[in-house]
Coordinates of C-alpha atoms in Angstrom, one line a residue:
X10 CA 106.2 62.9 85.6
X11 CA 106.9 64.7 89.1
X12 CA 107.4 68.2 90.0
X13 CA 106.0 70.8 92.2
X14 CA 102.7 73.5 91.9
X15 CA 102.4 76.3 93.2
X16 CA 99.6 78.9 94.2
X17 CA 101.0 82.4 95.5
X18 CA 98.5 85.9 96.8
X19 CA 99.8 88.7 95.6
X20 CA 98.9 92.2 97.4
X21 CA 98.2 95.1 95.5
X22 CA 96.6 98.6 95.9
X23 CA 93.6 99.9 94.4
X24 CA 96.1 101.9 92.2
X25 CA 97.5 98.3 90.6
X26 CA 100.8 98.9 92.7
X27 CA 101.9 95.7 93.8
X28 CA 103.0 95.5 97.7
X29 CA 104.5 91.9 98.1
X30 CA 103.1 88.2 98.5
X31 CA 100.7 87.6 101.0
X32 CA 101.1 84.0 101.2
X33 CA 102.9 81.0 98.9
X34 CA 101.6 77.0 99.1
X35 CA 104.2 74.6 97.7
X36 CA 102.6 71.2 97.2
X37 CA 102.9 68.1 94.9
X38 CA 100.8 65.3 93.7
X39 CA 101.6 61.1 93.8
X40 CA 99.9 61.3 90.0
X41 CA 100.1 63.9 87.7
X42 CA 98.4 62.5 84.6
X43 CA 95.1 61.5 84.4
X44 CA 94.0 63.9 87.2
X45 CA 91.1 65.3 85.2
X46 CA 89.3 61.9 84.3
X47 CA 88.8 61.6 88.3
X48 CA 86.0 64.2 87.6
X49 CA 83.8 61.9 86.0
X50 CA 83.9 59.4 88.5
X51 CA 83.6 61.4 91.5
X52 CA 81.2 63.9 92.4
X53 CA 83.7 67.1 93.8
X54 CA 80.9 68.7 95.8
X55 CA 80.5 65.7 97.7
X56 CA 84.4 65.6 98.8
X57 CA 85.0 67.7 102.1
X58 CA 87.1 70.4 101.2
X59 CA 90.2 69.4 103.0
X60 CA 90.7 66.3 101.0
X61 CA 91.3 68.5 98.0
X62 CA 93.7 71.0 96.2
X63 CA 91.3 74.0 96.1
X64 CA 91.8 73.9 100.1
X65 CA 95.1 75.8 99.0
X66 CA 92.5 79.0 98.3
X67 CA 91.2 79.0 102.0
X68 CA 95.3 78.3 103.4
X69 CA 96.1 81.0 101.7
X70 CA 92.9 83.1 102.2
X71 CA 94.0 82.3 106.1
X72 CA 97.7 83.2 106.0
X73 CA 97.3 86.7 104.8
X74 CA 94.5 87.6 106.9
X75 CA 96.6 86.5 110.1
X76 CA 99.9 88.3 108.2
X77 CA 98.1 91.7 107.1
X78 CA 96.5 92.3 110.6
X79 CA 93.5 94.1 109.2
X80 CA 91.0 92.1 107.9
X81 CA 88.2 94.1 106.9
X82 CA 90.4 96.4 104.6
X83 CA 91.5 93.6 102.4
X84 CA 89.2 91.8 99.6
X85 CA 90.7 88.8 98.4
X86 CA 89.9 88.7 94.9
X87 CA 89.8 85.4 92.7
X88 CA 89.0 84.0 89.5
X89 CA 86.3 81.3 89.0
X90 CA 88.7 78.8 90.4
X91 CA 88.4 81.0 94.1
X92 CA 84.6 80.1 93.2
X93 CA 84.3 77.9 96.4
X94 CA 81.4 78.4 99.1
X95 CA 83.9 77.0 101.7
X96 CA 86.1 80.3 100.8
X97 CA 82.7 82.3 101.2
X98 CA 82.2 81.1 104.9
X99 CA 85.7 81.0 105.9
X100 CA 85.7 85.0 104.8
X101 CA 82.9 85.7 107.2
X102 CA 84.5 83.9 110.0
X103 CA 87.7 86.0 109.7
X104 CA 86.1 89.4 109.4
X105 CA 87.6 89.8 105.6
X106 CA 85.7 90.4 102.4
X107 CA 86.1 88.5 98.7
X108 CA 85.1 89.0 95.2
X109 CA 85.5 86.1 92.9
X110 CA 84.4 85.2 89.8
X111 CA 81.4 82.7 89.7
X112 CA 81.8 79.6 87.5
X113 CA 78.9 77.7 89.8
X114 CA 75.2 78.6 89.1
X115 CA 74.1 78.6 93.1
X116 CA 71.0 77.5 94.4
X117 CA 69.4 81.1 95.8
X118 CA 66.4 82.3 97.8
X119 CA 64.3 79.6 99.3
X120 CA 65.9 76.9 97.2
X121 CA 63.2 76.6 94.4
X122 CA 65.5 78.8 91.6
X123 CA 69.1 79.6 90.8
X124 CA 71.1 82.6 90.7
X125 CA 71.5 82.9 86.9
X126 CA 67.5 82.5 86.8
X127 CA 67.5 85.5 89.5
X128 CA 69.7 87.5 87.2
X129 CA 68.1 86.8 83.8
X130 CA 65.0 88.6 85.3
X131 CA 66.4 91.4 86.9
X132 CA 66.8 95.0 85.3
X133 CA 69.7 96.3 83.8
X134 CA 70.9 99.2 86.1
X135 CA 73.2 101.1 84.5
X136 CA 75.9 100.5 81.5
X137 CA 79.4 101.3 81.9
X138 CA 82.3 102.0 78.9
X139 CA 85.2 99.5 79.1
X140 CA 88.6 99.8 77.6
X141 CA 89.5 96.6 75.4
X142 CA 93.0 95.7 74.3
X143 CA 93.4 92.7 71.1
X144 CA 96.2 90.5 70.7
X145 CA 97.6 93.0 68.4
X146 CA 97.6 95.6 71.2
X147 CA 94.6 97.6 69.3
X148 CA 92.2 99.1 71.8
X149 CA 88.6 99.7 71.9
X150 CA 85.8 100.5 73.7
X151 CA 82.8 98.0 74.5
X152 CA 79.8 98.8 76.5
X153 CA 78.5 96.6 79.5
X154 CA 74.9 96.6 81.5
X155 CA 75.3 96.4 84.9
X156 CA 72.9 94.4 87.3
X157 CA 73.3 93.8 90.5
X158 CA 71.1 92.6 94.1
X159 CA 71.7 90.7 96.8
X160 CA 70.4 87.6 97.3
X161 CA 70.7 84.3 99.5
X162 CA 72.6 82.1 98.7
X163 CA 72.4 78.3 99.5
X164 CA 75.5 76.0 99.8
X165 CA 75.8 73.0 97.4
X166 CA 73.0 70.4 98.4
X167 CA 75.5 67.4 99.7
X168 CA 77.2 70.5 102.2
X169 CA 73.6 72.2 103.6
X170 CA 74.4 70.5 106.8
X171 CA 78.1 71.9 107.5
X172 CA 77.6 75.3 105.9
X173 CA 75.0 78.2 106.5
X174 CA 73.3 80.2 103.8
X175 CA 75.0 83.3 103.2
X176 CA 73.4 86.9 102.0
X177 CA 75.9 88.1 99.1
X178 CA 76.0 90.6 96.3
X179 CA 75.7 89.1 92.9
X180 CA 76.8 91.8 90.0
X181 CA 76.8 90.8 86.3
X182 CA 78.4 92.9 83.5
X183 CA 77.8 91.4 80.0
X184 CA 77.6 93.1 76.8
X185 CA 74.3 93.7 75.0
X186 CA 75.5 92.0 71.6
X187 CA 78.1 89.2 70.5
X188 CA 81.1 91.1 68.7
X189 CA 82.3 89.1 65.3
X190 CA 86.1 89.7 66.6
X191 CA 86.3 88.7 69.9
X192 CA 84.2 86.7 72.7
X193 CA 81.3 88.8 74.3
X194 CA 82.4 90.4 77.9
X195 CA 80.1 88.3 80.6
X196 CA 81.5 88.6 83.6
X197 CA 79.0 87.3 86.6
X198 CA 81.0 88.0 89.9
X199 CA 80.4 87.6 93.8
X200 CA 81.0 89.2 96.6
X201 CA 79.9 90.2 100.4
X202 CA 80.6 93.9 100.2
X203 CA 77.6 96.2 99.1
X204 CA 77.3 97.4 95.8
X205 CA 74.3 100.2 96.0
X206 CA 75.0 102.1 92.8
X207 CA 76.2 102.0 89.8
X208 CA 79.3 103.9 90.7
X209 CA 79.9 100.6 93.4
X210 CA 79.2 98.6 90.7
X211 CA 82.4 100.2 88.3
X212 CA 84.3 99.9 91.5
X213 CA 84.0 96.7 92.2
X214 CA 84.7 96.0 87.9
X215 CA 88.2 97.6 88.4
X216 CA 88.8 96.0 91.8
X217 CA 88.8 92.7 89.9
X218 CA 90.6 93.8 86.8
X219 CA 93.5 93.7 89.0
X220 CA 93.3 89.9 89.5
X221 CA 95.3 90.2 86.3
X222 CA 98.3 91.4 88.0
X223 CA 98.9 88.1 89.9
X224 CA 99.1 86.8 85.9
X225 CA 101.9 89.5 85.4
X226 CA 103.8 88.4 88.6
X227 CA 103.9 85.0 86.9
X228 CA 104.8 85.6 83.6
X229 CA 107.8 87.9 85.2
X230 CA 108.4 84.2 87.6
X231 CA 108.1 82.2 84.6
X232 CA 110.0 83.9 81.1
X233 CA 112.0 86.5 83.8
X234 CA 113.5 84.3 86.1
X235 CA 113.1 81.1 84.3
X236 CA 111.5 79.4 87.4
X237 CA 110.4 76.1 85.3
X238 CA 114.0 75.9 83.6
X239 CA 115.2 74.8 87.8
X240 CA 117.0 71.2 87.5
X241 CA 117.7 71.1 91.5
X242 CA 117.3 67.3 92.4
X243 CA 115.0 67.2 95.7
X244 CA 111.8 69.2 96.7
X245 CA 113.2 71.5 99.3
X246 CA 116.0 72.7 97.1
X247 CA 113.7 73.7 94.6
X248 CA 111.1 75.5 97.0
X249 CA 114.0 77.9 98.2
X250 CA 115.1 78.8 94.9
X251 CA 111.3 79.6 93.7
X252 CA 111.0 81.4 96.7
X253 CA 113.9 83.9 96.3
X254 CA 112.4 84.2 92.7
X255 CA 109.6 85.0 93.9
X256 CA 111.1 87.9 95.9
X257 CA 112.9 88.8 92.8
X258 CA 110.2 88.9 90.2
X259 CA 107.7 91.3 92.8
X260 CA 110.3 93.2 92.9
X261 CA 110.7 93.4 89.2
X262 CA 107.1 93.5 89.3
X263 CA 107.1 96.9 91.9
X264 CA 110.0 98.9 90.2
X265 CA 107.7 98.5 86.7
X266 CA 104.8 100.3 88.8
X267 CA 106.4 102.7 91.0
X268 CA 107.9 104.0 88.0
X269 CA 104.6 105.3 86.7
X270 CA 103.2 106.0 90.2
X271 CA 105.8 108.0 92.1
X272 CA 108.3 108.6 89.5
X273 CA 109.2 111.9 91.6
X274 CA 110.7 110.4 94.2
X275 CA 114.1 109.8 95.7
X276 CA 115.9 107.2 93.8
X277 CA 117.9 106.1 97.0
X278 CA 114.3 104.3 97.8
X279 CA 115.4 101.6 95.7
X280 CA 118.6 102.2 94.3
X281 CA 122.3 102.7 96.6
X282 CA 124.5 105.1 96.1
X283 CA 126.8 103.0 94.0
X284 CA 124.1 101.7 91.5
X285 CA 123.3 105.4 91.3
X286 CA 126.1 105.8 90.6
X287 CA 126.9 103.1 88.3
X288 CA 123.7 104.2 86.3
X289 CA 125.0 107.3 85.4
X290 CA 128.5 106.6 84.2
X291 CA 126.6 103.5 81.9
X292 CA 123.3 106.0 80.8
X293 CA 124.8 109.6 81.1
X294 CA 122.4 112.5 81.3
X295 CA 122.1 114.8 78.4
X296 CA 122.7 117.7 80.9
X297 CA 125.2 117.1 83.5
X298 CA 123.2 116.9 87.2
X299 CA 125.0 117.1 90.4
X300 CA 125.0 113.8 91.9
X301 CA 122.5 112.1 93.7
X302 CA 120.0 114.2 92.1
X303 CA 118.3 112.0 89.9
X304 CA 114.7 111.3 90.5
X305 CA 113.3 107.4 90.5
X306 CA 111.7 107.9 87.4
X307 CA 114.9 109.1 85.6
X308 CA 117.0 106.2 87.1
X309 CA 114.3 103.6 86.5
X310 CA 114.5 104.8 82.9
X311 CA 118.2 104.3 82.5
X312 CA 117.8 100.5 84.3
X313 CA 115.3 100.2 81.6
X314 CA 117.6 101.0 79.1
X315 CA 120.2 98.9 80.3
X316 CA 117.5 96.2 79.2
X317 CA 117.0 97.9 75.3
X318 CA 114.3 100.7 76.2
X319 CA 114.6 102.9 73.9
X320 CA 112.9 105.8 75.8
X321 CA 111.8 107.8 72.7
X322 CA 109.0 110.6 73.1
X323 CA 105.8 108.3 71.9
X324 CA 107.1 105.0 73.7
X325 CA 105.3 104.3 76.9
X326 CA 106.8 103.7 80.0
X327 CA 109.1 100.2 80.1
X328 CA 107.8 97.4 81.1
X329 CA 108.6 94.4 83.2
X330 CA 110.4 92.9 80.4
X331 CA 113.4 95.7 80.2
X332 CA 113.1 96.0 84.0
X333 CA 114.3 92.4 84.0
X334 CA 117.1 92.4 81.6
X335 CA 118.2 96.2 83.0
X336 CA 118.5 94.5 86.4
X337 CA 120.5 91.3 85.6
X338 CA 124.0 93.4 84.1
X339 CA 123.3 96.2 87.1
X340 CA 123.5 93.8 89.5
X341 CA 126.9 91.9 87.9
X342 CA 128.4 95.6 87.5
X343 CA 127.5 96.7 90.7
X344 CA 129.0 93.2 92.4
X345 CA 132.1 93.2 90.3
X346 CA 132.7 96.8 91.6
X347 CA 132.2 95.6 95.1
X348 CA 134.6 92.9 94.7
X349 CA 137.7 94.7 92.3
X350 CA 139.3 96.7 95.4
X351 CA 139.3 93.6 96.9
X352 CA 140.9 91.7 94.0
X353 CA 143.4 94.2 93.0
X354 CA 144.6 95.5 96.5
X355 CA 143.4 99.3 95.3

């Protein structure tokens, strides 16, 4: 087997509107199978840190720091793969915050106890409604306790040496009860910002909801632009074309969102003149506008239909999947209109 992995940052606001890639690490491996059974041979906590893949988190931790220019307004947030100590102390050193995901029961305090053990005795400070969605797209509300404190926390025993002990916020939300449909909500996450009330607490919940979107910007890379389906011959070849995929599938990715955040707007922020145009002769308006009136929202609507939205009353706004299929024939259109005067000497 041979081929290449990937592990990209995407930027987003608070709002869920995604902003671009921070940073993308193209790498490869001499041996693809058998990877996992090294884990039961060799003790990862005792190998530095540089010597393994996970060292992609602190490159990339790193690169859009030194890219964004303002460390201390971005939190780089992570599941509980990000759940690295090395991360933890490289954050500190740069002047920028995290919240991961913990998948590591720490050693806390003095040493003598754990932070699970910590938890499991604190009091439950507030309990906060979450919205749940099933595989069947059903939603329903489940109730979490919140608890959170900060605590010190120890680095793994073989790395004491290397790394201080760090003061961090530890903030658990886990539902009271089991439910017979689904698996029970625990999440235990970790971070160095302060959260001093339960309304820090929710904020810091919704902050990492948004690690999904980086799960979006894949599936868009992946069933979008067919990024696996790539039969280039060499490495380098095949970095470029992922590369201007990736380009293509944030910006898939931001005309979904805009769409719902600033649907208002002037269209000529993402569309020219002759797309604009070209969308109206394709998707006419049911009452005749002057041109170049059309708002964002009512142009992103007909590139949606373009891609089989239907854009009845109850339907919700299109997704990334119509966005996708919208754009391909807008694009061909638009280029074969470019290229006809040429062709035809008109």
């Amino acid at each position: 087997m041979c081929g290449l992995l990937m592990h990209a940052s995407l930027a987003v606001t608070t709002e869920g509107l995604p902003l671009g890639l921070g940073a993308v690490k193209f790498w490869t491996r001499t041996k693809f199978k058998g990877t996992d059974a090294l884990k039961r041979t060799i003790n990862p906590t005792r190998v530095p840190i540089e010597q393994k893949e996970s060292v992609r988190w602190l490159e990339n931790l790193r690169r859009t720091t030194e890219l964004f220019g303002a460390p201390d307004r971005c939190i780089h947030v992570g599941d509980r793969e990000s759940d690295i100590y090395e991360l933890f102390c490289l954050a500190q050193e740069l002047g920028t915050h995290f919240l991961v995901r913990t998948c590591v029961d720490r050693l806390a305090l003095g040493g003598d106890t754990t932070v699970d053990a910590v938890m499991d005795e604190a009091a439950v400070q507030g309990v906060h409604a979450v919205a749940i969605r099933d595989g069947r797209g059903h939603v329903s509300t489940a109730e979490v306790e919140l608890t959170y404190r900060s605590l010190r926390i120890l680095p793994p025993i073989g790395k004491q040496k290397r790394y201080p002990a760090l003061t961090l916020t530890v903030l658990h939300a886990r539902e009271r009860e089991t439910p017979a449909d689904r698996p029970r909500i625990d999440w235990k996450l970790l971070t160095d910002l302060p959260v001093l009330s339960n309304g820090d607490a929710v904020e810091k919940l919704r902050w990492y909801a948004m690690r999904w979107k980086i799960e979006v910007f894949h599936k868009i890379l992946k069933s979008g632009c067919k990024a696996e389906e790539a039969r280039l011959r060499s490495a380098d070849r095949l970095v470029k074309l992922i590369a201007v995929y990736c380009l293509v599938s944030w910006r898939v990715f931001w005309l979904t969102m805009i769409n719902r955040s600033a649907p208002d707007a002037d269209a000529g922020i993402v569309f020219t003149d002759r797309e604009q145009e070209i969308l109206d002769f394709l998707v006419p308006n049911k009452v005749p506008t002057r041109p170049g009136s059309n708002t964002l929202g009512i142009c992103l609507t007909k590139l949606a239909k373009l891609g089989g939205y239907l854009a009845r009353g109850s339907d919700p706004p299109p997704g990334n999947t119509v966005m996708w299929r919208g754009m391909a024939p807008l694009i061909d259109i638009t280029l074969g209109s470019e290229i006809a005067p040429q062709l035809v000497g008109n």
